[in-house]
Amino acid sequence: MTELLPAPTSADTSATLREVAERVRWIATAIVDAANHGRPNTSGVKVGGHQASSASMVDIMTALWFSELERDDRVSVKPHASPVLHAVNYLLGDLDASYLGRLREKGGLQSYPSRLKDPDTVDFSTGSVGIGATAAIWAALAHRYLDSRVPDVAPAGRFISLVGDAELDEGAVWEAVADPAVAGLGEVLWVVDVNRQSLDRVVPDVQVHRLEGMFEAAGWQVLTLAWGRTITSLFERPGGADLRRRLESMPNEEYQRMLRADPAELPDRILGDDASAELTALVGSLSVANLAEAVRDLGGHDLDLLVDTFRHVDAHRPTVVLAYTIKGRGLPIEGHPANHSALLTEEQMDAYAAEVGADRADPWRAFEPGSAADQLCRRRGEALRREPVATPTVDALPVALGRSHRAPVSTQAALGRFLVDLTREAPQVAGKVVTCSPDVASSTNLGGWINKTGVWSAQDRRDWFADDAQRTLRWAEGTGGQHIELGIAEVNLVGLLGELGTTWSRWGERLIPLATLYDPFVARALEPWSYGMYAGGQSILVGTPSGVTLAPEGGAHQSITTPSIGLEQPGCVAWEPAFAQDLEWCLLAAMGQVGRPGGSSAYFRLSTRPLDQAAARLPDDPDLLERRRRHAVAGGYRLGDPAGGDDVTLVGVGAIMPEVLAAADRLASVGVRAGVVCLTSPDLVYRSFDARGRVGAHHASDIAEVLFPAAHPAPLVTVLDGHPHTLSFLAGLRGDRLVGLGVREFGQSSDVDEAYRLHGIDTASIVDAALTLAGR
């Protein structure tokens, strides 16, 4: 039974919050100190941490967690404030004290907040600057999508990002802020820690007015908390306007230097050379101690002001609070330009402990039971405690959709057909699919799906082209749609994709997000895409069209390294099927892994080149067809076996398969037995190979042995429309000699045959490599 605690009166709330804030600041500082000085370090590598960056956030986070947050709110905490988050969670009863001395230790607290790896409640993984800030936006959009389509979805409150001001230098931040889909998200709240310091320096310009204008231009409510209420009262006295003008006009460096000066110097530093008589009188009326307190009274450290501000934000549009703070607030390194990763010395920690009444021998001491601070922590801990999220039901997927793939078709076109077929053959699963694209839906063959399911919008919108008989793409926007269109920003796309892929773990509702973008721009989106998977997002990314096969577009639109990127990406399976039936099988297998415990993401590299589907040589026998399917979803299959075994084995991937098959026929005509292996996923074949003989490794598939049996070695020619490094591991399977053909250079506009000859992946180049290996 939960003990009911009395609510605090308004008279004691502020004092109690201040007491809690000081304890949070001490614990956060001690967490970093313990990591660096409290345990053995045999490697000699600095453990690190960010005591100054944490200190500037303490009051903001105290005002939120100990006053304003509700159970359904979700908060993204700036990376360098992770010790503050853990200190807060400890005081709320959400983290055992045994973890507090284990920052950056195996099994302990992560260096930056992590949803999956930290032991306490962390709503968003952060660490890569700019990505955690925008994640809250995409989570809000993902919940809005769920709320409009899923009856009785778990409620959501505000989506809050705590952002460092230097983090606003990241372009990804402004791509998200400016997207039209964001302007109506009133549940989004950003709080910017304007401490005017970055890693290396004091930021040289007073730029808050520029930031205000940029947010306002995007439709955000902007609330600037420059000064606390103590110094604001001084501004209202004679000379106060001059004081304010002086403080706000001085460069950031001058202000920061003033914080580091001997307090006795403050009057002269404030007055400068041409102070008015009223300003001189005002400064002269204050003691040095009061003056030092006043110039440090910034809005981001005024708990009452913060609480009042959070209670009065506009609920109809996103809000940003620009809260001025001091980096290292309350610590001996306060305001120092080199304090970003500085660590307090033993002497400084002793002095700080004495100042705040802490005990270094017992740094995690809780509040006195029954005290006002103890009661506040217990009351807030109960108010914010969440029930475990239920595991969603994973609907069974068919292994095939039954379409007969006969006419020449590209894998990109087959993707569009697949999605439409899914609505007919597996409507329950199709209802969980949500597609996204950065303004390339029609050019990546999502038109049929969009016509079938509609475009999602938070509000129904009139379709002004509904009566246009010549229109082929029906762009009907409303709350029942299943396609989300963003502006041309791949970073936004994968940010949304990652959050759509976490709804199963946030709110117990499974989605199968699938996004299309041009494959050359996968690298542009790589960091946030990878980070989304690190944070637990499961989704399907389709890069199409890919490679130099998009020949007329030239080198600017030709992806080269993406096959390797996909193979090396943790938490994801990379696919590049050649034929429509392969794509159908592999997509169904990939969808089955999305939105579930232990699941994974997928990356598909597709092409606009139509292939003759007869070249797939699908068996007529049902048992043999099922064997082919199993091999395809395991990573690849053989297309026939030459009598007597291989003189050479040709290994192809994706759209290059017609050249590989033509080369095998030409080799056969000169008496060289060429086996053909079609890989649907070099990634899965590599995993099968990598698991061999590795202690503790486990992989369910032996596809590497099936495709390249140890008893029948043969030299290999590997061919793909991408960098040949991707398949170089195949030489290690049996120790075979290998020639890797692929794309090593930027291309140019041409037709497909010219492009293939230019890069040495045409039929003649394959034949020449095979004859050389065969000794002909």
Short mmCIF file of N, CA and C in Angstrom, two decimals, residues 131-213:
data_model
loop_
_atom_site.label_atom_id
_atom_site.label_comp_id
_atom_site.label_asym_id
_atom_site.label_seq_id
_atom_site.Cartn_x
_atom_site.Cartn_y
_atom_site.Cartn_z
N ILE A 131 20.95 14.61 -32.74
CA ILE A 131 20.01 13.52 -33.04
C ILE A 131 19.04 13.32 -31.88
N GLY A 132 19.55 13.32 -30.65
CA GLY A 132 18.66 13.18 -29.50
C GLY A 132 17.71 14.34 -29.39
N ALA A 133 18.17 15.53 -29.77
CA ALA A 133 17.31 16.71 -29.71
C ALA A 133 16.08 16.56 -30.58
N THR A 134 16.28 16.05 -31.78
CA THR A 134 15.16 15.94 -32.72
C THR A 134 14.32 14.69 -32.49
N ALA A 135 14.87 13.71 -31.77
CA ALA A 135 14.13 12.45 -31.58
C ALA A 135 12.77 12.68 -30.94
N ALA A 136 12.69 13.64 -30.01
CA ALA A 136 11.41 13.89 -29.35
C ALA A 136 10.36 14.37 -30.34
N ILE A 137 10.77 15.12 -31.35
CA ILE A 137 9.83 15.56 -32.39
C ILE A 137 9.24 14.36 -33.12
N TRP A 138 10.12 13.46 -33.53
CA TRP A 138 9.66 12.31 -34.32
C TRP A 138 8.86 11.34 -33.45
N ALA A 139 9.17 11.26 -32.16
CA ALA A 139 8.36 10.43 -31.27
C ALA A 139 6.96 11.01 -31.13
N ALA A 140 6.85 12.34 -31.05
CA ALA A 140 5.54 12.97 -30.98
C ALA A 140 4.74 12.69 -32.24
N LEU A 141 5.39 12.77 -33.40
CA LEU A 141 4.70 12.49 -34.65
C LEU A 141 4.28 11.02 -34.72
N ALA A 142 5.15 10.12 -34.24
CA ALA A 142 4.82 8.69 -34.26
C ALA A 142 3.61 8.41 -33.37
N HIS A 143 3.54 9.05 -32.20
CA HIS A 143 2.38 8.81 -31.34
C HIS A 143 1.12 9.40 -31.95
N ARG A 144 1.23 10.54 -32.60
CA ARG A 144 0.05 11.10 -33.27
C ARG A 144 -0.47 10.14 -34.33
N TYR A 145 0.45 9.52 -35.06
CA TYR A 145 0.04 8.54 -36.06
C TYR A 145 -0.69 7.38 -35.39
N LEU A 146 -0.12 6.85 -34.33
CA LEU A 146 -0.78 5.76 -33.61
C LEU A 146 -2.15 6.18 -33.10
N ASP A 147 -2.21 7.36 -32.51
CA ASP A 147 -3.45 7.83 -31.88
C ASP A 147 -4.58 7.96 -32.90
N SER A 148 -4.23 8.28 -34.14
CA SER A 148 -5.26 8.46 -35.16
C SER A 148 -5.72 7.15 -35.78
N ARG A 149 -4.96 6.07 -35.52
CA ARG A 149 -5.27 4.81 -36.20
C ARG A 149 -5.55 3.64 -35.26
N VAL A 150 -5.04 3.73 -34.03
CA VAL A 150 -5.15 2.59 -33.10
C VAL A 150 -6.11 2.95 -31.97
N PRO A 151 -7.21 2.24 -31.83
CA PRO A 151 -8.14 2.52 -30.73
C PRO A 151 -7.47 2.28 -29.37
N ASP A 152 -7.72 3.17 -28.43
CA ASP A 152 -7.26 3.02 -27.06
C ASP A 152 -5.74 2.89 -26.94
N VAL A 153 -5.02 3.59 -27.80
CA VAL A 153 -3.56 3.58 -27.67
C VAL A 153 -3.18 4.25 -26.36
N ALA A 154 -2.07 3.82 -25.78
CA ALA A 154 -1.60 4.41 -24.53
C ALA A 154 -1.41 5.91 -24.70
N PRO A 155 -1.81 6.69 -23.71
CA PRO A 155 -1.70 8.14 -23.86
C PRO A 155 -0.25 8.61 -23.85
N ALA A 156 -0.05 9.79 -24.38
CA ALA A 156 1.27 10.42 -24.33
C ALA A 156 1.10 11.85 -23.87
N GLY A 157 2.08 12.36 -23.17
CA GLY A 157 2.03 13.74 -22.71
C GLY A 157 2.88 14.63 -23.59
N ARG A 158 3.78 15.37 -22.97
CA ARG A 158 4.67 16.23 -23.72
C ARG A 158 5.93 15.47 -24.14
N PHE A 159 6.52 15.92 -25.23
CA PHE A 159 7.78 15.37 -25.72
C PHE A 159 8.81 16.48 -25.60
N ILE A 160 9.74 16.30 -24.67
CA ILE A 160 10.62 17.39 -24.24
C ILE A 160 12.06 17.06 -24.61
N SER A 161 12.75 18.03 -25.18
CA SER A 161 14.17 17.88 -25.46
C SER A 161 14.95 18.91 -24.66
N LEU A 162 15.95 18.45 -23.95
CA LEU A 162 16.88 19.33 -23.23
C LEU A 162 18.15 19.41 -24.07
N VAL A 163 18.42 20.59 -24.59
CA VAL A 163 19.39 20.76 -25.66
C VAL A 163 20.48 21.74 -25.23
N GLY A 164 21.72 21.42 -25.54
CA GLY A 164 22.79 22.38 -25.34
C GLY A 164 22.79 23.42 -26.44
N ASP A 165 23.16 24.66 -26.12
CA ASP A 165 23.10 25.71 -27.14
C ASP A 165 24.07 25.45 -28.28
N ALA A 166 25.24 24.87 -28.00
CA ALA A 166 26.17 24.54 -29.08
C ALA A 166 25.60 23.46 -29.99
N GLU A 167 24.69 22.65 -29.45
CA GLU A 167 24.05 21.60 -30.25
C GLU A 167 23.22 22.19 -31.38
N LEU A 168 22.81 23.44 -31.22
CA LEU A 168 22.01 24.09 -32.26
C LEU A 168 22.84 24.44 -33.49
N ASP A 169 24.15 24.21 -33.45
CA ASP A 169 24.96 24.38 -34.64
C ASP A 169 24.72 23.26 -35.66
N GLU A 170 24.13 22.15 -35.21
CA GLU A 170 23.92 21.00 -36.09
C GLU A 170 22.79 21.29 -37.09
N GLY A 171 23.08 21.04 -38.36
CA GLY A 171 22.07 21.25 -39.39
C GLY A 171 20.85 20.38 -39.22
N ALA A 172 21.04 19.18 -38.65
CA ALA A 172 19.90 18.28 -38.46
C ALA A 172 18.82 18.91 -37.59
N VAL A 173 19.24 19.74 -36.64
CA VAL A 173 18.27 20.41 -35.77
C VAL A 173 17.34 21.29 -36.57
N TRP A 174 17.91 22.07 -37.47
CA TRP A 174 17.09 23.04 -38.21
C TRP A 174 16.29 22.39 -39.31
N GLU A 175 16.79 21.28 -39.86
CA GLU A 175 15.98 20.52 -40.82
C GLU A 175 14.69 20.05 -40.16
N ALA A 176 14.81 19.61 -38.90
CA ALA A 176 13.62 19.14 -38.18
C ALA A 176 12.71 20.30 -37.78
N VAL A 177 13.31 21.35 -37.23
CA VAL A 177 12.51 22.49 -36.77
C VAL A 177 11.68 23.07 -37.91
N ALA A 178 12.25 23.12 -39.11
CA ALA A 178 11.60 23.79 -40.23
C ALA A 178 10.62 22.91 -40.99
N ASP A 179 10.59 21.59 -40.73
CA ASP A 179 9.68 20.75 -41.51
C ASP A 179 8.23 21.12 -41.23
N PRO A 180 7.41 21.29 -42.28
CA PRO A 180 6.02 21.71 -42.07
C PRO A 180 5.22 20.79 -41.16
N ALA A 181 5.58 19.50 -41.09
CA ALA A 181 4.84 18.56 -40.24
C ALA A 181 5.01 18.87 -38.76
N VAL A 182 6.01 19.67 -38.41
CA VAL A 182 6.34 19.91 -37.01
C VAL A 182 5.56 21.08 -36.42
N ALA A 183 5.16 22.02 -37.27
CA ALA A 183 4.61 23.29 -36.79
C ALA A 183 3.35 23.12 -35.92
N GLY A 184 2.61 22.03 -36.09
CA GLY A 184 1.39 21.83 -35.32
C GLY A 184 1.55 20.96 -34.09
N LEU A 185 2.78 20.59 -33.75
CA LEU A 185 3.01 19.67 -32.63
C LEU A 185 3.12 20.45 -31.32
N GLY A 186 1.98 20.79 -30.74
CA GLY A 186 1.96 21.55 -29.50
C GLY A 186 2.48 20.79 -28.31
N GLU A 187 2.62 19.48 -28.43
CA GLU A 187 3.14 18.68 -27.32
C GLU A 187 4.67 18.69 -27.27
N VAL A 188 5.32 19.34 -28.23
CA VAL A 188 6.78 19.39 -28.28
C VAL A 188 7.28 20.61 -27.51
N LEU A 189 8.23 20.36 -26.60
CA LEU A 189 8.85 21.43 -25.82
C LEU A 189 10.35 21.21 -25.82
N TRP A 190 11.08 22.23 -26.26
CA TRP A 190 12.54 22.20 -26.16
C TRP A 190 12.98 23.20 -25.10
N VAL A 191 13.95 22.81 -24.31
CA VAL A 191 14.58 23.72 -23.36
C VAL A 191 16.07 23.77 -23.72
N VAL A 192 16.52 24.93 -24.14
CA VAL A 192 17.91 25.09 -24.57
C VAL A 192 18.74 25.65 -23.42
N ASP A 193 19.79 24.92 -23.09
CA ASP A 193 20.74 25.31 -22.05
C ASP A 193 21.71 26.32 -22.66
N VAL A 194 21.39 27.61 -22.55
CA VAL A 194 22.20 28.66 -23.17
C VAL A 194 23.33 29.03 -22.22
N ASN A 195 24.35 28.15 -22.17
CA ASN A 195 25.48 28.44 -21.28
C ASN A 195 26.63 29.13 -22.02
N ARG A 196 26.45 29.32 -23.31
CA ARG A 196 27.36 30.12 -24.13
C ARG A 196 28.78 29.57 -24.18
N GLN A 197 28.91 28.27 -23.96
CA GLN A 197 30.20 27.61 -24.11
C GLN A 197 30.03 26.36 -24.95
N SER A 198 31.00 26.08 -25.79
CA SER A 198 31.05 24.81 -26.50
C SER A 198 32.22 24.01 -25.94
N LEU A 199 32.66 22.99 -26.65
CA LEU A 199 33.71 22.14 -26.11
C LEU A 199 35.03 22.90 -25.96
N ASP A 200 35.37 23.68 -26.98
CA ASP A 200 36.69 24.31 -27.01
C ASP A 200 36.73 25.75 -26.53
N ARG A 201 35.58 26.43 -26.43
CA ARG A 201 35.66 27.87 -26.28
C ARG A 201 34.39 28.45 -25.70
N VAL A 202 34.48 29.73 -25.36
CA VAL A 202 33.28 30.52 -25.10
C VAL A 202 32.75 30.96 -26.47
N VAL A 203 31.48 30.73 -26.73
CA VAL A 203 30.90 31.10 -28.01
C VAL A 203 31.02 32.62 -28.15
N PRO A 204 31.62 33.12 -29.24
CA PRO A 204 32.02 34.52 -29.27
C PRO A 204 30.92 35.54 -29.47
N ASP A 205 29.78 35.18 -30.01
CA ASP A 205 28.76 36.16 -30.33
C ASP A 205 27.53 36.00 -29.46
N VAL A 206 26.84 37.10 -29.23
CA VAL A 206 25.53 37.05 -28.56
C VAL A 206 24.51 36.72 -29.64
N GLN A 207 24.10 35.44 -29.73
CA GLN A 207 23.32 35.01 -30.87
C GLN A 207 21.87 34.65 -30.54
N VAL A 208 21.43 34.92 -29.33
CA VAL A 208 20.10 34.46 -28.96
C VAL A 208 19.02 35.10 -29.81
N HIS A 209 19.22 36.37 -30.25
CA HIS A 209 18.20 37.02 -31.06
C HIS A 209 18.06 36.32 -32.43
N ARG A 210 19.18 35.86 -32.96
CA ARG A 210 19.12 35.11 -34.22
C ARG A 210 18.37 33.80 -34.01
N LEU A 211 18.65 33.11 -32.91
CA LEU A 211 17.95 31.86 -32.63
C LEU A 211 16.45 32.10 -32.44
N GLU A 212 16.11 33.16 -31.72
CA GLU A 212 14.70 33.49 -31.53
C GLU A 212 14.00 33.65 -32.87
N GLY A 213 14.64 34.38 -33.79
CA GLY A 213 14.03 34.62 -35.08
C GLY A 213 13.88 33.36 -35.90
#
